[in-house]
């Protein structure tokens, strides 16, 4: 921001712009060639710019300076430095750049000081610098100083040095003083320096917030303190306080300034600073040192040191010693011998420094006037060195009245000023001055005096007096009498015109007198007065008669009321009357009279009256009617009249026929601009009718037709019409200047008619990009699949500063499709619509879609694309950083099929990378809300157990243990032991509630809770030993029962059963059955159960008993028990027997209940396979088939296994497990046989074909291709692609790629496995379909290395798709250009420079001069000079001949001729000279042939260069060298041409005479209103112009059309 005006400078990358916020105008704009690393305002109008290499100044207020001006280059010592400041001195002749850089653990500062006058730089070590000016004692001019400060390992210094010493000034002694830094500020250094011009004080600010104040002249340290605890990074001067303003890192704004009231007393506290205090008080006019000055003055006066005393008085603060008493003291002093008096020296000191007061002024002026040295007084007045008073003016007046007037003006003495004005003849200044100061002199007497002295000035003065706002200051009659007495008619008229303003009735007599006087003496003046309608109360009859006598007919008509007189004047003087007056007069007539009169005027003299008739018709068109007037003009067949009349009404009428008539008239008058305007602005004509008329008119300029079609949406018709008529320029005019907004429709129309792409691109390039609706344009082109066509246009829009979202959307799509670094564009650009671009990227590159969605926070779209493409790491990072609970809930929903891999990436990557508590908190809360305990444990372990900022968080530790209790109890003990900050009481209760007794015991042990620990031992841990000790102490029956339970729980089954039997307690039979069964104590359990059956009949008891019989292999007892009455659950018992491998017992159980499914499975294990299959058929269950199948496979019963397998593979979900079973067991052929047999099943599905293909790829690769060719349409191709890759089946892999449209991968695979998979014709078919252009060049390299003989064939297939220049550079780099020669010759028609150079170089190496000649003649895109220089030294003459032809083609005539002469190819030399068209070239070659005696070439030159050889030259050379015979044909031809010209001139002369004879007839046929075809262009000589400048009442509006 500018420091004093509302001007702002903006920088966007390398583009700089300056705006005036008040006027809302852009002042300047420029794009730099390199980055600007630092910039600032260096003056009121200039910016200083620092780049990596140079420094520039930019005057933003100079219209002539469009771009920044380079001042100097950066010094190498500033390389790698951060620029922190750039400063210039007041006259911008000295500049300094300041930079800092880290080095060896400290910040090093370097500066570059540059002198503009000398143009040299000096590197200086320093951190802060500034420029200043100081007025030294006795110096006529200020001294320019440069100050800088530096801190080095050895210490810190402040330097003050003089730059640009001025002659006459005392030499400034360089100052270098130490800068103190506290011991704790080891890394502190100066960052800024500002200088107060008022106090001459240096403000030095350091990084750590210390401020140092130094005196500029002496370098004395005045003050030091710390003003900020934060780092200060910038400062500036504060003019209001003569201090500085600083900003620290916290954004605090600090103000530091000198306290004017205390600084002097502060300095005087140190006696050593007394002189500094005196100097500062004198410089800044401060209080506090008056007593010192007074004491010093008195002491010097007493010592007789009067000159120094005068200096003290002159420099005293606020001038307190400059009194009359001091002056008297100096006047009383004697004058030293040979010197000026002390008083004059005293005045001289004051004049050099300041303004004299009134006492000093009077004392100085008196001797100056006495010595007649007025020039000194004038000089001092101009320099404002004197205090002016009335007394001073009186002293000066006798010597110089003008000088006295200047003094009076400054002294504000009005009476003396007015008298001086009158005395010096400056009358015009009297009244303004008197009004300004409020002084009123005697104006009447003053006027009489002025009129006698200077009548002209008297008139002006009288006019001023009479024209005051408050009324006339003098009597009007007395003033008129004064003028008339002097016969001053003109002056009296001027005065009366002013005095009579207001047209008051009381001035009637004066008005009549004024008009009569001027009608008799100056009629023109009277006409002007009457024409201005200034007066209305005079005698009108008298004035009318006087007007007619004076020839003022218009004024006479205005005043006459007699109709006869009016007609007389009109008829007799129509030519002398102004047309405007006549027109206005017709307004008083009726419509019928007006038409008759107009018709008569046209009949009488149409040439003279046409213009007036047009104007009358224009003015009264509404009254008369446009159709009547059109009929009138058509009656006299005057198209001009019709055109100019209708031009005035066309903008106002709503009659479409009138508008159409005007368009027709304007077209006939060839006023195409007017036709275009009406077509553009008028809304009432029939557009279809006008369009057809303009088409039929076949105008030379199509702008009117363009306007009509644009307004009424005939764009498609327009484009078709212009395109068919090859009027491309008109199309350009339409979209460039008429309506760029129609560009999309025009482009669409051109594409529809299959217009050439170059024309469309050129049209787009020429259109103002800012005016084109990008959305519509992109839609039109994208609709036609030609979006890439817009790339140059869109990039130009972007470079011009256009920031429409549609531009960026379109560019993004193009970059994505062309793979032109789209990732960088999407990441660095914020202007595109992320949703649109992301959706566009999804099918092309999911990662690009992720970038776009991430930038725009399109959550749902981002989750969808990352899920579909397994980009879970990116999704995890985004979720953690996004911190959106709703988004977390969405992705952690059970419906999310990708939840598990996402959680893995959140735990493994995203959360460990995060250091933000909010990120972690949101993630944990989201896992809790989603009810994911296991995943939450993983997450919390990652946070708590591994070192992180959240390891000791008690809430997270409680949450981890609680989650483990609910989800993974095995980890609880480990967490209890490793963690310290959880809530122990709550955790122990939770453990007990969840059955974690040992963990609860451990918690209680850690907290010394003994009672709770014992309770855990008895009730929960059931430690038998400790419980037994307790029971032994109590010895009660209940305890035995409790002990029995404890023993059962402690797996002491035998003891527990014995305890229950001793207690005779069957109540806990379920637990006993369970525990004994698990322990295998079946014999003991049989005893217990039989005891129980004595009192209880429960199914559980009977079931347990039969199982015990089965487990103890008491099958006969089992069959007896089952045959007897019982309540056992037989099927359940059979299941348990089957699970335990008791298949015989299970067979007994299942047979008892007829359960065929389970019986089949049981028979498998009994190796009764045939019976098992029969049972499976009866059961008809997938599970049974699977079990039987597994058993048959395990027993290698493959025939039966196949029967089962065919019933399984039709279920897709069972296929994978079945395949894995065969593969694990190594039964590969059996698997393949099973799958092949299954292909013919009615329920065969894709998985069967795919798994068969995979199996064949692994175990019978030779059969894979056959399988693929038969069933590729029913195969899961991506899955089989991976299988072929693993099996290294490259032809099969390529087959799959091509059938899956993966052309890129197919091409890459064929190149990578060329030995196995490459085949030339297949590769050609594949390579032309790839999407990645880089594969083309990889293919070229592959053929270069593997199949060079087929390279040309490949290039011919890729010609339309590859970058030819890149291909050439690639083969040039490998030195294999000859291999692609046929290709180069084939593409040379593109006239590509790289191709041409390659072909030319190759032909030179092959010495094929014929082909080379054809190349350079037919294809001109090469460096001709370089090629010619290379060929002119070739050993073969044919190549040198080609060099000469190249020089000739590029107009290097001398070099071409020199080469031809060198090889004696004189025919070529003659042809070159003839083609050059230059007489000097021809003359030189002609004389060369004469000099070498080649007469035949001389004659040939005369023939070939006939028009370029002067006749005199030929005659001279032929005469001097005896070549007359050879020159004679030339001379004969010359004479023949002269004869023909003379004959032609005679004929032309006769034709001219004939033309002049018919000139009179031509003039009669010219238009009425002038010599030209148009009245609108006729000058004043023809006739007066129409009242409207443009013939239609309105000025034409800008259309943007500038002509072709």
Coordinates of N, CA and C in Angstrom, one line a residue, residues 1336-1461:
X1336 N 4.4 -44.8 -27.1 CA 4.9 -44.7 -28.5 C 6.4 -44.7 -28.6
X1337 N 7.0 -43.8 -27.7 CA 8.4 -43.6 -27.8 C 9.2 -44.8 -27.2
X1338 N 8.6 -45.4 -26.2 CA 9.1 -46.7 -25.7 C 9.2 -47.7 -26.8
X1339 N 8.1 -47.8 -27.6 CA 8.0 -48.7 -28.7 C 9.1 -48.4 -29.7
X1340 N 9.4 -47.2 -30.0 CA 10.4 -46.8 -30.9 C 11.8 -47.3 -30.4
X1341 N 12.0 -47.0 -29.1 CA 13.3 -47.5 -28.6 C 13.4 -49.0 -28.6
X1342 N 12.3 -49.7 -28.4 CA 12.3 -51.1 -28.4 C 12.6 -51.6 -29.8
X1343 N 12.0 -51.1 -30.8 CA 12.3 -51.5 -32.2 C 13.7 -51.1 -32.6
X1344 N 14.2 -50.0 -32.1 CA 15.6 -49.6 -32.4 C 16.6 -50.6 -31.8
X1345 N 16.3 -51.2 -30.7 CA 17.2 -52.1 -30.1 C 16.9 -53.6 -30.6
X1346 N 15.7 -53.9 -30.8 CA 15.4 -55.3 -31.1 C 15.1 -55.6 -32.6
X1347 N 14.4 -54.7 -33.2 CA 13.9 -54.9 -34.6 C 14.1 -53.7 -35.5
X1348 N 15.4 -53.3 -35.7 CA 15.6 -52.0 -36.4 C 15.1 -52.1 -37.9
X1349 N 15.0 -53.3 -38.4 CA 14.6 -53.4 -39.8 C 13.1 -53.1 -40.0
X1350 N 12.3 -53.2 -38.9 CA 10.9 -52.9 -39.0 C 10.5 -51.6 -38.4
X1351 N 11.5 -50.8 -38.1 CA 11.3 -49.5 -37.5 C 10.5 -48.6 -38.4
X1352 N 10.8 -48.5 -39.7 CA 10.1 -47.7 -40.6 C 8.6 -48.0 -40.7
X1353 N 8.4 -49.3 -40.7 CA 7.0 -49.8 -40.8 C 6.2 -49.3 -39.6
X1354 N 6.8 -49.4 -38.4 CA 6.2 -48.9 -37.1 C 5.9 -47.4 -37.2
X1355 N 6.9 -46.7 -37.7 CA 6.8 -45.2 -37.7 C 5.7 -44.8 -38.7
X1356 N 5.5 -45.5 -39.7 CA 4.4 -45.2 -40.7 C 3.1 -45.4 -40.0
X1357 N 3.0 -46.4 -39.1 CA 1.7 -46.6 -38.4 C 1.5 -45.5 -37.4
X1358 N 2.5 -44.9 -36.8 CA 2.4 -44.0 -35.7 C 2.5 -42.5 -36.1
X1359 N 2.7 -42.3 -37.4 CA 3.0 -40.9 -37.9 C 2.0 -39.9 -37.4
X1360 N 0.7 -40.2 -37.4 CA -0.3 -39.3 -37.0 C -0.4 -39.1 -35.5
X1361 N 0.3 -39.9 -34.7 CA 0.1 -39.9 -33.3 C 1.3 -39.4 -32.5
X1362 N 2.5 -39.3 -33.1 CA 3.7 -39.0 -32.4 C 4.1 -37.6 -32.7
X1363 N 5.0 -37.1 -31.8 CA 5.6 -35.8 -32.0 C 6.9 -36.0 -32.9
X1364 N 6.8 -35.6 -34.1 CA 7.8 -35.9 -35.1 C 9.2 -35.3 -34.6
X1365 N 9.1 -34.1 -34.1 CA 10.3 -33.4 -33.6 C 11.0 -34.2 -32.5
X1366 N 10.2 -34.7 -31.6 CA 10.8 -35.5 -30.5 C 11.4 -36.8 -31.0
X1367 N 10.7 -37.4 -32.0 CA 11.3 -38.7 -32.6 C 12.6 -38.4 -33.2
X1368 N 12.7 -37.3 -34.0 CA 14.0 -36.9 -34.6 C 15.1 -36.7 -33.6
X1369 N 14.8 -35.9 -32.5 CA 15.8 -35.7 -31.5 C 16.2 -37.0 -30.8
X1370 N 15.3 -37.9 -30.7 CA 15.6 -39.2 -30.0 C 16.6 -40.0 -30.9
X1371 N 16.3 -40.0 -32.2 CA 17.2 -40.8 -33.0 C 18.5 -40.0 -33.3
X1372 N 18.5 -38.7 -33.2 CA 19.7 -38.0 -33.3 C 20.6 -38.3 -32.1
X1373 N 20.0 -38.3 -31.0 CA 20.8 -38.6 -29.7 C 21.5 -40.0 -29.8
X1374 N 20.8 -40.9 -30.4 CA 21.4 -42.3 -30.5 C 22.2 -42.5 -31.8
X1375 N 22.2 -41.4 -32.6 CA 23.0 -41.4 -33.9 C 22.4 -42.5 -34.8
X1376 N 21.1 -42.6 -35.0 CA 20.5 -43.6 -35.8 C 19.5 -43.0 -36.8
X1377 N 19.8 -41.7 -37.2 CA 18.9 -41.0 -38.1 C 18.8 -41.8 -39.5
X1378 N 19.9 -42.4 -40.0 CA 19.7 -43.1 -41.3 C 18.6 -44.2 -41.3
X1379 N 18.4 -44.8 -40.1 CA 17.4 -45.8 -40.0 C 16.0 -45.3 -40.3
X1380 N 15.7 -44.1 -40.1 CA 14.4 -43.6 -40.2 C 14.3 -42.6 -41.4
X1381 N 15.2 -42.7 -42.3 CA 15.2 -41.8 -43.5 C 13.8 -41.9 -44.2
X1382 N 13.3 -43.1 -44.6 CA 12.0 -43.1 -45.3 C 10.9 -42.4 -44.5
X1383 N 10.9 -42.6 -43.2 CA 9.9 -41.9 -42.3 C 10.1 -40.4 -42.4
X1384 N 11.3 -39.9 -42.4 CA 11.6 -38.4 -42.4 C 11.1 -37.9 -43.7
X1385 N 11.4 -38.6 -44.8 CA 11.0 -38.1 -46.1 C 9.4 -38.1 -46.2
X1386 N 8.8 -39.0 -45.6 CA 7.3 -39.1 -45.6 C 6.7 -38.0 -44.8
X1387 N 7.3 -37.5 -43.7 CA 6.7 -36.5 -42.9 C 7.3 -35.1 -43.2
X1388 N 8.2 -35.0 -44.2 CA 8.7 -33.7 -44.5 C 7.7 -32.7 -45.0
X1389 N 6.6 -33.3 -45.5 CA 5.5 -32.4 -45.9 C 5.0 -31.5 -44.8
X1390 N 5.2 -31.9 -43.6 CA 4.8 -31.0 -42.5 C 5.6 -29.8 -42.3
X1391 N 6.7 -29.7 -43.1 CA 7.7 -28.6 -43.0 C 8.1 -28.3 -41.6
X1392 N 8.5 -29.3 -40.9 CA 9.0 -29.1 -39.5 C 10.4 -28.8 -39.5
X1393 N 10.9 -27.9 -38.7 CA 12.3 -27.4 -38.8 C 13.2 -28.6 -38.4
X1394 N 12.9 -29.3 -37.3 CA 13.7 -30.4 -36.8 C 13.8 -31.4 -37.9
X1395 N 12.7 -31.8 -38.5 CA 12.8 -32.8 -39.6 C 13.6 -32.3 -40.8
X1396 N 13.4 -31.1 -41.2 CA 14.1 -30.6 -42.3 C 15.6 -30.6 -42.0
X1397 N 16.0 -30.2 -40.8 CA 17.4 -30.2 -40.5 C 18.0 -31.6 -40.5
X1398 N 17.2 -32.5 -40.0 CA 17.7 -33.9 -39.9 C 17.9 -34.4 -41.3
X1399 N 16.9 -34.2 -42.2 CA 17.0 -34.7 -43.6 C 18.2 -34.0 -44.3
X1400 N 18.3 -32.7 -44.1 CA 19.4 -32.0 -44.8 C 20.7 -32.5 -44.4
X1401 N 20.9 -32.7 -43.1 CA 22.2 -33.3 -42.6 C 22.4 -34.7 -43.1
X1402 N 21.4 -35.5 -43.2 CA 21.6 -36.8 -43.7 C 21.9 -36.8 -45.2
X1403 N 21.3 -36.0 -45.9 CA 21.6 -35.9 -47.4 C 23.0 -35.4 -47.6
X1404 N 23.4 -34.5 -46.8 CA 24.8 -34.0 -46.9 C 25.8 -35.1 -46.7
X1405 N 25.5 -35.9 -45.6 CA 26.4 -37.0 -45.3 C 26.4 -38.0 -46.5
X1406 N 25.2 -38.3 -47.1 CA 25.1 -39.2 -48.2 C 25.5 -38.6 -49.5
X1407 N 25.8 -37.3 -49.5 CA 26.2 -36.6 -50.7 C 25.1 -36.7 -51.8
X1408 N 23.9 -36.7 -51.4 CA 22.8 -36.8 -52.3 C 22.3 -35.4 -52.6
X1409 N 23.0 -34.7 -53.6 CA 22.7 -33.3 -53.8 C 21.4 -33.1 -54.5
X1410 N 20.9 -34.0 -55.3 CA 19.6 -33.8 -56.0 C 18.5 -33.8 -55.0
X1411 N 18.4 -34.7 -54.1 CA 17.4 -34.7 -53.1 C 17.5 -33.5 -52.1
X1412 N 18.7 -33.2 -51.8 CA 18.9 -32.0 -51.0 C 18.4 -30.7 -51.6
X1413 N 18.6 -30.6 -52.9 CA 18.2 -29.4 -53.6 C 16.6 -29.4 -53.6
X1414 N 16.0 -30.5 -53.8 CA 14.5 -30.5 -53.7 C 14.0 -30.2 -52.3
X1415 N 14.8 -30.6 -51.3 CA 14.4 -30.4 -49.9 C 14.4 -28.9 -49.6
X1416 N 15.5 -28.2 -49.9 CA 15.7 -26.8 -49.5 C 14.8 -25.9 -50.4
X1417 N 14.4 -26.4 -51.6 CA 13.5 -25.6 -52.4 C 12.0 -25.7 -52.0
X1418 N 11.7 -26.9 -51.6 CA 10.2 -27.2 -51.3 C 9.9 -27.0 -49.8
X1419 N 10.9 -27.0 -48.9 CA 10.6 -26.9 -47.5 C 11.5 -25.9 -46.9
X1420 N 11.0 -24.7 -46.5 CA 11.8 -23.6 -46.1 C 12.0 -23.4 -44.6
X1421 N 11.5 -24.4 -43.8 CA 11.5 -24.2 -42.3 C 12.9 -24.8 -41.8
X1422 N 13.9 -24.1 -42.0 CA 15.3 -24.5 -41.5 C 16.1 -23.2 -41.4
X1423 N 17.3 -23.3 -40.8 CA 18.1 -22.2 -40.7 C 19.0 -22.0 -41.9
X1424 N 18.6 -21.1 -42.8 CA 19.2 -21.0 -44.2 C 20.7 -20.6 -44.1
X1425 N 21.0 -19.7 -43.2 CA 22.3 -19.2 -43.2 C 23.3 -20.3 -42.7
X1426 N 22.9 -21.0 -41.7 CA 23.7 -22.0 -41.1 C 24.0 -23.1 -42.2
X1427 N 22.9 -23.5 -42.9 CA 23.0 -24.6 -43.9 C 23.9 -24.1 -45.0
X1428 N 23.7 -22.9 -45.5 CA 24.4 -22.3 -46.6 C 25.9 -22.3 -46.2
X1429 N 26.2 -21.8 -45.0 CA 27.7 -21.7 -44.6 C 28.3 -23.1 -44.6
X1430 N 27.5 -24.1 -44.2 CA 28.0 -25.4 -44.1 C 28.3 -26.0 -45.6
X1431 N 27.4 -25.6 -46.5 CA 27.5 -26.2 -47.9 C 28.5 -25.4 -48.7
X1432 N 28.8 -24.2 -48.4 CA 29.7 -23.4 -49.3 C 31.1 -23.9 -49.2
X1433 N 31.4 -24.6 -48.2 CA 32.8 -25.2 -48.0 C 32.9 -26.7 -48.4
X1434 N 31.8 -27.2 -49.0 CA 31.7 -28.6 -49.4 C 32.6 -28.8 -50.6
X1435 N 33.2 -30.0 -50.7 CA 34.2 -30.3 -51.7 C 33.4 -30.5 -53.1
X1436 N 32.2 -30.9 -53.1 CA 31.4 -31.1 -54.3 C 30.8 -29.8 -54.7
X1437 N 30.9 -29.4 -56.0 CA 30.4 -28.2 -56.6 C 28.9 -28.1 -56.5
X1438 N 28.2 -29.3 -56.6 CA 26.8 -29.3 -56.5 C 26.3 -28.8 -55.2
X1439 N 26.9 -29.1 -54.1 CA 26.5 -28.6 -52.8 C 26.8 -27.1 -52.7
X1440 N 27.9 -26.6 -53.3 CA 28.1 -25.2 -53.2 C 27.1 -24.5 -54.1
X1441 N 26.7 -25.1 -55.2 CA 25.6 -24.5 -56.0 C 24.3 -24.4 -55.2
X1442 N 24.0 -25.4 -54.4 CA 22.8 -25.4 -53.5 C 23.0 -24.2 -52.5
X1443 N 24.2 -24.1 -51.9 CA 24.4 -22.9 -51.0 C 24.1 -21.6 -51.7
X1444 N 24.6 -21.4 -52.9 CA 24.3 -20.2 -53.6 C 22.8 -20.0 -53.8
X1445 N 22.1 -21.1 -54.1 CA 20.6 -21.0 -54.3 C 20.0 -20.6 -53.0
X1446 N 20.4 -21.1 -51.9 CA 19.9 -20.8 -50.6 C 20.1 -19.3 -50.3
X1447 N 21.3 -18.8 -50.5 CA 21.5 -17.4 -50.3 C 20.6 -16.5 -51.2
X1448 N 20.4 -17.0 -52.5 CA 19.6 -16.2 -53.4 C 18.2 -16.2 -52.9
X1449 N 17.7 -17.4 -52.4 CA 16.3 -17.5 -51.9 C 16.1 -16.6 -50.8
X1450 N 17.1 -16.3 -49.9 CA 16.9 -15.5 -48.8 C 17.6 -14.1 -48.9
X1451 N 17.7 -13.7 -50.2 CA 18.1 -12.3 -50.6 C 19.4 -11.9 -50.1
X1452 N 20.3 -12.9 -50.0 CA 21.7 -12.6 -49.7 C 22.5 -12.7 -51.1
X1453 N 22.2 -11.6 -51.9 CA 22.6 -11.6 -53.3 C 24.1 -11.7 -53.5
X1454 N 24.8 -10.9 -52.7 CA 26.3 -10.8 -52.9 C 26.9 -12.2 -52.5
X1455 N 26.5 -12.8 -51.5 CA 27.1 -14.1 -51.1 C 26.8 -15.2 -52.1
X1456 N 25.5 -15.1 -52.7 CA 25.2 -16.1 -53.7 C 26.0 -15.9 -55.0
X1457 N 26.1 -14.7 -55.4 CA 26.9 -14.4 -56.6 C 28.3 -14.7 -56.4
X1458 N 28.9 -14.4 -55.2 CA 30.3 -14.7 -55.0 C 30.5 -16.2 -55.1
X1459 N 29.6 -17.1 -54.5 CA 29.8 -18.5 -54.6 C 29.7 -19.0 -56.1
X1460 N 28.8 -18.4 -56.9 CA 28.6 -18.8 -58.3 C 29.9 -18.4 -59.1
X1461 N 30.4 -17.2 -58.8 CA 31.6 -16.8 -59.5 C 32.8 -17.7 -59.1

